[in-house]
Amino acid sequence: MRTPPSLLSLTIDLALHNLSNISDLSPVPDHILLDLFLRTLRAGKLTEKVLKLFMATGKDEVLSLIEALNIQHIVIPVLPTTNIKDAEVDIVIGALHSDLTAFLNEWKPVFSRFHLIIVKDPDLLEELQIPEGFNLDVYTKSDIDQVAGSSTSILFSGYSCRYFGYLISRKKYIISVDDDCIPARDANGVLVDIVAQHITNLATPATPFFFNTLYDPYRKGADFVRGYPFSMRSGVECGLSCGLWLNLADYDAPTQALKPEQKNSRYVDAVLTVPAGALMPVSGINMAFNRELVGPALLPALRLAGEGKLRWETVEDIWSGMCVKVICDHLGLGVKSGLPYVWRKERGNAIESLKKEWEGVKLMEEVVPFFQSIQLQRSATTAEDCVVEMAKTVKEQLGQTDPMFARAAEAMVEWVKLWKAVQSS
Amino acid sequence: MAEPSTKIIPLLKDELDIVIPTIRNLDFLEMWRPFFEPYHLIIVQDGDPSKTIKVPEGFDYELYNRNDINRVLGPKASCISFKDSACRCFGFLVSKKKYIFTIDDDCFVAKDPSGKYINALEQHIKNVLTPSTPFFFNTLYDPYREGADFVRGYPFSLRGGAPTAVSHGLWLNIPDYDAPTQLVKPLERNTRYVDAVLTIPKGTLFPMCGMNLAFNRELIGPAMYFGLMGDGQPIGRYDDMWAGWCTKVICDHLGLGVKTGLPYIWHSKASNPFVNLKKEYKGIFWQEELIPFFRSAVLPKECTTVQECYIELSKQVRAKLGQLDPYFNKLADAMLIWIEAWEELNPPADQPIVPAK
């Protein structure tokens, strides 16, 4: 007869099973701690977070074991346990800076498993510098001209170059981040894997029809609260995932100029669905989407006359984001906002930007009421149909007030044509 | 007693009442003492009125048991629930203050991630004293919080926000789950501290929990009727839900804001899920009809006061939900009685009483 496991052994196994819920191992006696560490290794559960937990105890035996085994502090993140295959993801970077070495190296622990699409801003003259160790494709002005034709290629200058990446990608999920952002660290000092979080956001349902006060009900440790109708608890598919930014938040030039010292240091540990019917500013700095569901709706259309190479000199993403939200609301898809965070580096001078026209700020006053009132026809059942209809409405209603909107409407039409052409080739 | 880390300045000391429904005891007040002592308490004692509930020394309070409720309201007392925390709304009725904070007697002071005790009342006050942003969602949450602002793309014309009518707080430890969820996940505890306050967008409904709630009584008081629950009623544990849905529809109509998020309290007591299931049972089915009702409720623009809106809502409840169950006719009646009681106990100082339409 097999000797049953001891109570101590069972306890250690239970602790191993619940490691993610343990925040402090220092009270654990040395020999038990060592045993737990060895079992953790054997079970393949040593993540960066868990390693920190053991190291924080300061216990000599464990520390010398870590040293002896040459365990590196920065560990490649544990493979996410979602059902997404890496092959379903493209990471698209719009390169507005030529030297991407530091940027890509910072992101290596998170990006190295995936295919990257780097699109060089056609206005950027210098050659791109890209470090080794990535699976990537680079697209430059000549590629853009070839695919889009030189007349339409105007769509893709500046920050809008990233849309070219969305256009030629063949993957289901796109994750897009600006080239002046690096990985953030969460409240526990752990590196934030934006790919894993965005994928989780996109792969779990959204809940746009009723607000859950405990935020994302599908997150571990959370659920729907009392009073949430049961018929709505299966949620809907998520089309867009909007992340946030620590350090330099995505403020407009006037706000940034007024508060030059203000840095965003608040890590809000939540993902939530932005309710249907509610609009919001979608920032292009850190976002992801389901290309199969909403691809055509992410479009380069609204270009300011004085558009520049700093985010607060553009509104292209805000316009695109409104289109996506309206379309998602119409198609019954969800949009999430919140985690993951990136760390956005400071650059640019907001006051200098203010000296240029703050066209974008003025335009919002018209843009927002327009999108709030737009109604799409029931016959529009795909993102493409919706964009076409929207372009018509933009031309009719806003085109009269400012030629910029008329151009935006044209750009939307061009974009859909291009999208259809590229998809079918 | 939860020792606060910094000196407390009791904001709105003379403008805010703390309403506490209780059937057991008020021992929990000891922990809240440093935070609550400067304020006036209104205790609503549910259950057996012959029982004496002791209020800890040093608190300034008024206490109402069922006999008092009957004495104050006479026949109108029928609208106040018995054997259900819904009776708390009696406290809202008799208060003379501008702001109300209501809390359950099993809610204690929580700690934030840094280990500091959370002054929940102070956070609620901050929430109600700063504007809300119901017309456009700010991705950095409450822009009026220190260290935050409106993000790029947020129209300047909307940055003044709307007056905040309600501040809905959350709970660490025992989360506010319904009975089925409690049965499936009896051990789940809310350990996630989400450092955000946000405005629930206009047009969106939410489940309003009454155990950690503050509101501006002058702006939205008459809508905070917690319905007919408990003894003699076919349903329980939907009182705050009902009040929340009516309140949100009216807030949306009148351009007022509702915030949710911080502050957290520590919810200590998990109620019996089998008892809860019995109480909620009808509610689980009925809410499938109630949600579409509230989502499609339209108030005519002639309704410009909360009372007018509420009376109109009661008519719609009768017309559209009466066929769901006769309970809703009773509820519609009770809603009207509530407004009558409100008008009687809170005559407007400078305005004539609006006659019921």
Short mmCIF file of C-alpha atoms in Angstrom, two decimals, chain A residues 63-419:
data_model
loop_
_atom_site.label_atom_id
_atom_site.label_comp_id
_atom_site.label_asym_id
_atom_site.label_seq_id
_atom_site.Cartn_x
_atom_site.Cartn_y
_atom_site.Cartn_z
CA LEU A 63 18.95 33.04 -2.78
CA SER A 64 22.04 30.87 -3.11
CA LEU A 65 20.01 28.25 -4.96
CA ILE A 66 18.79 30.90 -7.39
CA GLU A 67 22.38 31.99 -7.92
CA ALA A 68 23.67 28.45 -8.29
CA LEU A 69 21.04 27.63 -10.89
CA ASN A 70 21.85 30.89 -12.68
CA ILE A 71 18.24 31.97 -12.81
CA GLN A 72 18.05 35.31 -14.59
CA HIS A 73 15.81 37.96 -13.08
CA ILE A 74 14.26 38.97 -16.37
CA VAL A 75 12.48 35.84 -17.44
CA ILE A 76 10.68 35.37 -20.74
CA PRO A 77 7.03 35.66 -19.80
CA VAL A 78 5.12 32.43 -19.27
CA LEU A 79 3.11 31.59 -22.36
CA PRO A 80 -0.38 32.97 -21.96
CA THR A 81 -3.04 30.36 -21.43
CA THR A 82 -5.58 31.89 -23.79
CA ASN A 83 -6.59 30.07 -26.93
CA ILE A 84 -4.90 32.54 -29.23
CA LYS A 85 -2.12 31.15 -31.33
CA ASP A 86 0.81 33.49 -31.77
CA ALA A 87 0.33 33.11 -35.50
CA GLU A 88 -2.96 34.99 -35.28
CA VAL A 89 -1.29 38.20 -34.13
CA ASP A 90 0.52 40.99 -35.97
CA ILE A 91 2.20 43.79 -34.10
CA VAL A 92 2.15 46.97 -36.17
CA ILE A 93 4.52 49.83 -35.42
CA GLY A 94 4.41 53.13 -37.24
CA ALA A 95 8.01 54.34 -37.29
CA LEU A 96 8.27 58.08 -36.94
CA HIS A 97 11.82 57.80 -35.66
CA SER A 98 14.55 56.16 -37.68
CA ASP A 99 16.48 54.53 -34.85
CA LEU A 100 14.27 51.81 -33.45
CA THR A 101 17.05 49.94 -31.68
CA ALA A 102 16.32 51.01 -28.11
CA PHE A 103 12.58 50.84 -28.66
CA LEU A 104 12.58 47.29 -30.02
CA ASN A 105 15.09 46.03 -27.49
CA GLU A 106 12.92 47.30 -24.64
CA TRP A 107 9.97 45.44 -26.11
CA LYS A 108 11.88 42.24 -26.87
CA PRO A 109 10.55 40.19 -23.92
CA VAL A 110 7.03 40.95 -25.08
CA PHE A 111 7.33 41.10 -28.87
CA SER A 112 9.93 38.51 -29.76
CA ARG A 113 7.44 35.68 -30.21
CA PHE A 114 5.32 37.56 -32.69
CA HIS A 115 5.45 38.80 -36.25
CA LEU A 116 6.04 42.54 -36.51
CA ILE A 117 5.04 44.89 -39.27
CA ILE A 118 7.07 48.08 -39.22
CA VAL A 119 5.81 50.85 -41.45
CA LYS A 120 8.18 53.73 -42.00
CA ASP A 121 6.62 57.18 -42.14
CA PRO A 122 6.99 58.10 -45.83
CA ASP A 123 8.13 61.58 -44.76
CA LEU A 124 11.04 60.13 -42.76
CA LEU A 125 14.23 60.45 -44.77
CA GLU A 126 16.77 58.48 -42.72
CA GLU A 127 17.20 54.73 -43.00
CA LEU A 128 15.58 52.68 -40.28
CA GLN A 129 17.86 51.05 -37.75
CA ILE A 130 16.42 47.79 -36.50
CA PRO A 131 18.11 45.38 -34.09
CA GLU A 132 18.43 41.62 -34.57
CA GLY A 133 16.21 39.00 -33.02
CA PHE A 134 12.78 39.78 -34.42
CA ASN A 135 10.51 38.26 -36.99
CA LEU A 136 9.49 41.31 -38.93
CA ASP A 137 8.66 42.94 -42.25
CA VAL A 138 9.44 46.55 -43.00
CA TYR A 139 7.41 48.69 -45.37
CA THR A 140 8.59 52.02 -46.70
CA LYS A 141 7.34 54.73 -49.02
CA SER A 142 7.98 52.70 -52.13
CA ASP A 143 5.88 49.79 -50.81
CA ILE A 144 3.10 52.17 -49.89
CA ASP A 145 3.18 53.82 -53.31
CA GLN A 146 3.13 50.46 -55.00
CA VAL A 147 0.10 49.18 -53.11
CA ALA A 148 -1.87 52.36 -52.72
CA GLY A 149 -0.86 54.27 -55.82
CA SER A 150 0.90 57.58 -55.36
CA SER A 151 -2.32 59.60 -55.18
CA THR A 152 -3.82 57.55 -52.38
CA SER A 153 -0.54 57.09 -50.56
CA ILE A 154 -1.00 60.56 -49.05
CA LEU A 155 -3.30 58.81 -46.60
CA PHE A 156 -0.35 57.16 -44.91
CA SER A 157 1.95 59.96 -43.87
CA GLY A 158 2.96 60.66 -40.30
CA TYR A 159 1.19 58.67 -37.59
CA SER A 160 -1.20 57.37 -40.22
CA CYS A 161 1.53 55.19 -41.66
CA ARG A 162 0.43 52.51 -39.20
CA TYR A 163 -2.82 52.05 -41.11
CA PHE A 164 -0.82 50.68 -44.00
CA GLY A 165 0.27 47.93 -41.67
CA TYR A 166 -3.36 47.19 -40.76
CA LEU A 167 -4.18 47.14 -44.47
CA ILE A 168 -1.63 44.57 -45.57
CA SER A 169 -1.77 42.36 -42.50
CA ARG A 170 -3.46 38.99 -42.87
CA LYS A 171 -3.85 38.29 -39.21
CA LYS A 172 -6.91 38.26 -36.99
CA TYR A 173 -5.54 40.45 -34.20
CA ILE A 174 -3.50 43.61 -34.54
CA ILE A 175 -1.66 45.29 -31.70
CA SER A 176 -0.35 48.74 -32.35
CA VAL A 177 1.90 50.92 -30.24
CA ASP A 178 3.69 54.24 -30.85
CA ASP A 179 7.46 54.15 -31.21
CA ASP A 180 8.03 56.47 -28.26
CA CYS A 181 6.57 54.03 -25.74
CA ILE A 182 8.30 51.33 -23.74
CA PRO A 183 6.89 48.62 -21.49
CA ALA A 184 5.45 49.81 -18.20
CA ARG A 185 5.70 48.10 -14.85
CA ASP A 186 2.63 47.39 -12.78
CA ALA A 187 2.10 48.22 -9.10
CA ASN A 188 4.20 45.17 -8.13
CA GLY A 189 7.06 46.13 -10.40
CA VAL A 190 6.29 43.39 -12.91
CA LEU A 191 6.75 44.15 -16.61
CA VAL A 192 3.40 44.66 -18.31
CA ASP A 193 2.89 42.30 -21.25
CA ILE A 194 0.65 44.45 -23.40
CA VAL A 195 0.24 41.72 -26.01
CA ALA A 196 -1.12 39.22 -23.51
CA GLN A 197 -3.46 41.78 -21.99
CA HIS A 198 -4.75 43.13 -25.30
CA ILE A 199 -5.32 39.59 -26.53
CA THR A 200 -7.17 38.73 -23.33
CA ASN A 201 -9.31 41.83 -23.78
CA LEU A 202 -10.11 40.94 -27.39
CA ALA A 203 -10.69 37.27 -26.75
CA THR A 204 -13.06 37.64 -23.80
CA PRO A 205 -16.56 39.03 -24.18
CA ALA A 206 -17.44 42.68 -23.74
CA THR A 207 -20.49 43.94 -21.84
CA PRO A 208 -21.69 47.12 -23.52
CA PHE A 209 -25.38 47.00 -22.66
CA PHE A 210 -25.25 47.27 -18.88
CA PHE A 211 -22.49 48.59 -16.70
CA ASN A 212 -20.82 46.14 -14.33
CA THR A 213 -19.64 48.04 -11.27
CA LEU A 214 -16.86 45.53 -10.64
CA TYR A 215 -15.56 46.28 -14.13
CA ASP A 216 -14.54 43.30 -16.30
CA PRO A 217 -16.58 40.36 -14.97
CA TYR A 218 -14.45 37.82 -16.83
CA ARG A 219 -11.29 38.71 -14.97
CA LYS A 220 -10.07 36.30 -12.32
CA GLY A 221 -11.47 37.26 -8.94
CA ALA A 222 -14.35 39.24 -10.40
CA ASP A 223 -17.84 38.52 -11.68
CA PHE A 224 -21.13 40.15 -12.53
CA VAL A 225 -22.65 41.95 -9.55
CA ARG A 226 -26.09 41.55 -8.08
CA GLY A 227 -28.66 43.17 -10.33
CA TYR A 228 -26.87 42.40 -13.59
CA PRO A 229 -29.42 40.80 -15.90
CA PHE A 230 -28.62 37.17 -16.59
CA SER A 231 -29.56 37.38 -20.24
CA MET A 232 -26.68 39.81 -20.77
CA ARG A 233 -24.01 37.80 -19.00
CA SER A 234 -22.61 36.06 -22.05
CA GLY A 235 -21.61 39.42 -23.45
CA VAL A 236 -20.68 40.21 -27.04
CA GLU A 237 -17.48 39.98 -29.06
CA CYS A 238 -14.89 42.62 -28.42
CA GLY A 239 -13.73 44.54 -31.45
CA LEU A 240 -11.33 47.08 -29.95
CA SER A 241 -9.07 47.20 -26.91
CA CYS A 242 -7.78 50.63 -25.84
CA GLY A 243 -4.85 50.71 -23.47
CA LEU A 244 -3.53 53.56 -21.37
CA TRP A 245 -0.24 55.37 -20.66
CA LEU A 246 1.89 55.99 -17.59
CA ASN A 247 4.20 58.97 -17.40
CA LEU A 248 3.23 61.13 -20.40
CA ALA A 249 -0.53 60.72 -20.71
CA ASP A 250 -2.28 61.42 -23.99
CA TYR A 251 -3.27 65.02 -23.34
CA ASP A 252 -3.86 67.69 -25.95
CA ALA A 253 -1.40 70.58 -26.36
CA PRO A 254 -3.30 73.14 -24.26
CA THR A 255 -3.61 70.74 -21.32
CA GLN A 256 0.00 69.61 -21.59
CA ALA A 257 1.19 73.21 -21.85
CA LEU A 258 -0.80 74.17 -18.78
CA LYS A 259 0.49 71.26 -16.68
CA PRO A 260 3.99 70.49 -17.97
CA GLU A 261 4.99 68.72 -14.77
CA GLN A 262 1.97 66.46 -14.52
CA LYS A 263 2.83 62.84 -15.10
CA ASN A 264 0.37 60.02 -14.93
CA SER A 265 1.49 57.77 -12.12
CA ARG A 266 -1.84 56.18 -11.29
CA TYR A 267 -2.04 52.51 -12.27
CA VAL A 268 -5.73 51.68 -12.45
CA ASP A 269 -6.06 47.92 -12.30
CA ALA A 270 -9.19 47.61 -14.41
CA VAL A 271 -10.49 46.78 -17.85
CA LEU A 272 -14.00 47.90 -18.58
CA THR A 273 -16.36 47.92 -21.53
CA VAL A 274 -17.26 51.39 -22.73
CA PRO A 275 -21.06 51.24 -22.83
CA ALA A 276 -22.98 51.20 -26.10
CA GLY A 277 -24.02 54.69 -27.06
CA ALA A 278 -21.17 56.31 -25.14
CA LEU A 279 -18.40 57.84 -27.22
CA MET A 280 -14.83 58.34 -26.14
CA PRO A 281 -11.49 59.57 -27.53
CA VAL A 282 -9.65 56.50 -28.84
CA SER A 283 -5.93 57.08 -28.71
CA GLY A 284 -3.73 55.42 -31.33
CA ILE A 285 -0.78 55.24 -28.95
CA ASN A 286 -1.57 51.83 -27.46
CA MET A 287 -4.43 49.86 -28.90
CA ALA A 288 -5.45 46.55 -30.43
CA PHE A 289 -8.31 45.31 -32.51
CA ASN A 290 -9.91 42.33 -34.13
CA ARG A 291 -9.09 42.94 -37.76
CA GLU A 292 -11.61 40.42 -39.00
CA LEU A 293 -14.44 42.21 -37.23
CA VAL A 294 -13.58 45.89 -37.49
CA GLY A 295 -10.51 46.18 -39.73
CA PRO A 296 -11.94 48.61 -42.29
CA ALA A 297 -13.23 50.89 -39.54
CA LEU A 298 -9.74 51.86 -38.43
CA LEU A 299 -9.06 54.41 -41.06
CA PRO A 300 -6.76 57.32 -41.85
CA ALA A 301 -9.12 60.12 -42.77
CA LEU A 302 -9.03 63.30 -40.76
CA ARG A 303 -5.81 65.12 -41.42
CA LEU A 304 -5.21 68.55 -39.92
CA ALA A 305 -3.70 71.22 -42.17
CA GLY A 306 -0.94 71.71 -39.63
CA GLU A 307 -0.65 68.04 -38.68
CA GLY A 308 2.67 67.28 -37.10
CA LYS A 309 4.82 64.48 -35.78
CA LEU A 310 3.70 64.77 -32.16
CA ARG A 311 0.46 63.15 -31.04
CA TRP A 312 -0.98 66.42 -29.80
CA GLU A 313 -0.58 67.82 -33.30
CA THR A 314 -2.95 65.21 -34.72
CA VAL A 315 -6.52 64.00 -34.40
CA GLU A 316 -6.42 61.18 -36.95
CA ASP A 317 -6.83 58.53 -34.27
CA ILE A 318 -9.64 60.39 -32.53
CA TRP A 319 -11.61 60.50 -35.77
CA SER A 320 -10.86 56.88 -36.55
CA GLY A 321 -11.79 55.87 -33.01
CA MET A 322 -15.18 57.58 -33.20
CA CYS A 323 -15.90 55.70 -36.42
CA VAL A 324 -14.93 52.43 -34.78
CA LYS A 325 -17.05 53.06 -31.69
CA VAL A 326 -20.13 54.04 -33.68
CA ILE A 327 -19.67 51.02 -35.91
CA CYS A 328 -19.14 48.66 -32.99
CA ASP A 329 -22.27 50.02 -31.32
CA HIS A 330 -24.19 49.50 -34.54
CA LEU A 331 -22.90 45.97 -35.09
CA GLY A 332 -23.35 44.96 -31.45
CA LEU A 333 -19.62 44.61 -30.76
CA GLY A 334 -17.78 45.77 -27.68
CA VAL A 335 -15.00 48.26 -27.03
CA LYS A 336 -12.86 47.91 -23.93
CA SER A 337 -10.69 50.47 -22.21
CA GLY A 338 -8.18 50.33 -19.38
CA LEU A 339 -5.31 47.85 -19.06
CA PRO A 340 -2.71 47.43 -20.44
CA TYR A 341 -0.48 50.41 -19.69
CA VAL A 342 2.60 51.45 -21.63
CA TRP A 343 5.24 53.88 -20.42
CA ARG A 344 5.26 56.88 -22.72
CA LYS A 345 8.44 58.86 -22.99
CA GLU A 346 8.48 62.60 -22.88
CA ARG A 347 9.26 64.51 -25.99
CA GLY A 348 8.17 67.61 -27.72
CA ASN A 349 7.24 70.98 -26.36
CA ALA A 350 3.53 71.54 -25.93
CA ILE A 351 3.81 75.28 -25.96
CA GLU A 352 5.60 75.15 -29.30
CA SER A 353 2.77 73.01 -30.59
CA LEU A 354 0.27 75.52 -29.29
CA LYS A 355 1.83 78.14 -31.50
CA LYS A 356 0.65 76.13 -34.46
CA GLU A 357 -3.07 76.23 -34.90
CA TRP A 358 -5.02 74.14 -32.46
CA GLU A 359 -7.28 73.11 -35.22
CA GLY A 360 -7.91 69.73 -33.78
CA VAL A 361 -9.27 71.13 -30.55
CA LYS A 362 -11.70 73.35 -32.43
CA LEU A 363 -12.78 70.55 -34.73
CA MET A 364 -13.80 68.30 -31.86
CA GLU A 365 -16.62 70.67 -31.06
CA GLU A 366 -18.28 69.69 -34.31
CA VAL A 367 -17.01 66.17 -34.63
CA VAL A 368 -18.41 64.92 -31.34
CA PRO A 369 -22.04 66.04 -31.79
CA PHE A 370 -21.94 64.64 -35.31
CA PHE A 371 -20.89 61.18 -34.19
CA GLN A 372 -23.29 61.24 -31.27
CA SER A 373 -26.21 61.78 -33.60
CA ILE A 374 -25.27 59.54 -36.49
CA GLN A 375 -27.58 56.63 -37.21
CA LEU A 376 -26.44 53.84 -39.48
CA GLN A 377 -28.90 51.93 -41.59
CA ARG A 378 -29.88 48.46 -40.55
CA SER A 379 -28.78 47.18 -43.93
CA ALA A 380 -25.17 47.96 -43.03
CA THR A 381 -24.09 44.67 -41.52
CA THR A 382 -20.35 44.74 -42.04
CA ALA A 383 -17.69 47.22 -41.04
CA GLU A 384 -17.08 48.00 -44.72
CA ASP A 385 -20.74 48.85 -45.35
CA CYS A 386 -20.77 51.03 -42.27
CA VAL A 387 -17.71 52.99 -43.37
CA VAL A 388 -19.19 53.62 -46.81
CA GLU A 389 -22.41 54.89 -45.29
CA MET A 390 -20.57 56.96 -42.75
CA ALA A 391 -18.45 58.58 -45.45
CA LYS A 392 -21.59 59.65 -47.26
CA THR A 393 -23.06 61.16 -44.10
CA VAL A 394 -19.82 62.97 -43.30
CA LYS A 395 -19.79 64.49 -46.77
CA GLU A 396 -23.43 65.56 -46.56
CA GLN A 397 -23.51 66.88 -43.04
CA LEU A 398 -20.01 68.00 -42.17
CA GLY A 399 -18.53 68.48 -45.62
CA GLN A 400 -20.38 71.78 -45.93
CA THR A 401 -18.90 73.30 -42.80
CA ASP A 402 -15.21 72.68 -43.45
CA PRO A 403 -13.34 71.36 -46.50
CA MET A 404 -11.28 69.26 -44.11
CA PHE A 405 -14.36 67.09 -43.50
CA ALA A 406 -15.07 66.81 -47.20
CA ARG A 407 -11.52 65.52 -47.65
CA ALA A 408 -12.01 63.14 -44.74
CA ALA A 409 -15.11 61.73 -46.40
CA GLU A 410 -13.18 61.23 -49.64
CA ALA A 411 -10.36 59.58 -47.76
CA MET A 412 -12.82 57.16 -46.16
CA VAL A 413 -14.16 56.18 -49.56
CA GLU A 414 -10.64 55.73 -50.94
CA TRP A 415 -9.70 53.67 -47.92
CA VAL A 416 -12.58 51.23 -48.34
CA LYS A 417 -11.75 50.79 -52.02
CA LEU A 418 -8.16 50.14 -51.14
CA TRP A 419 -9.15 47.75 -48.36
#
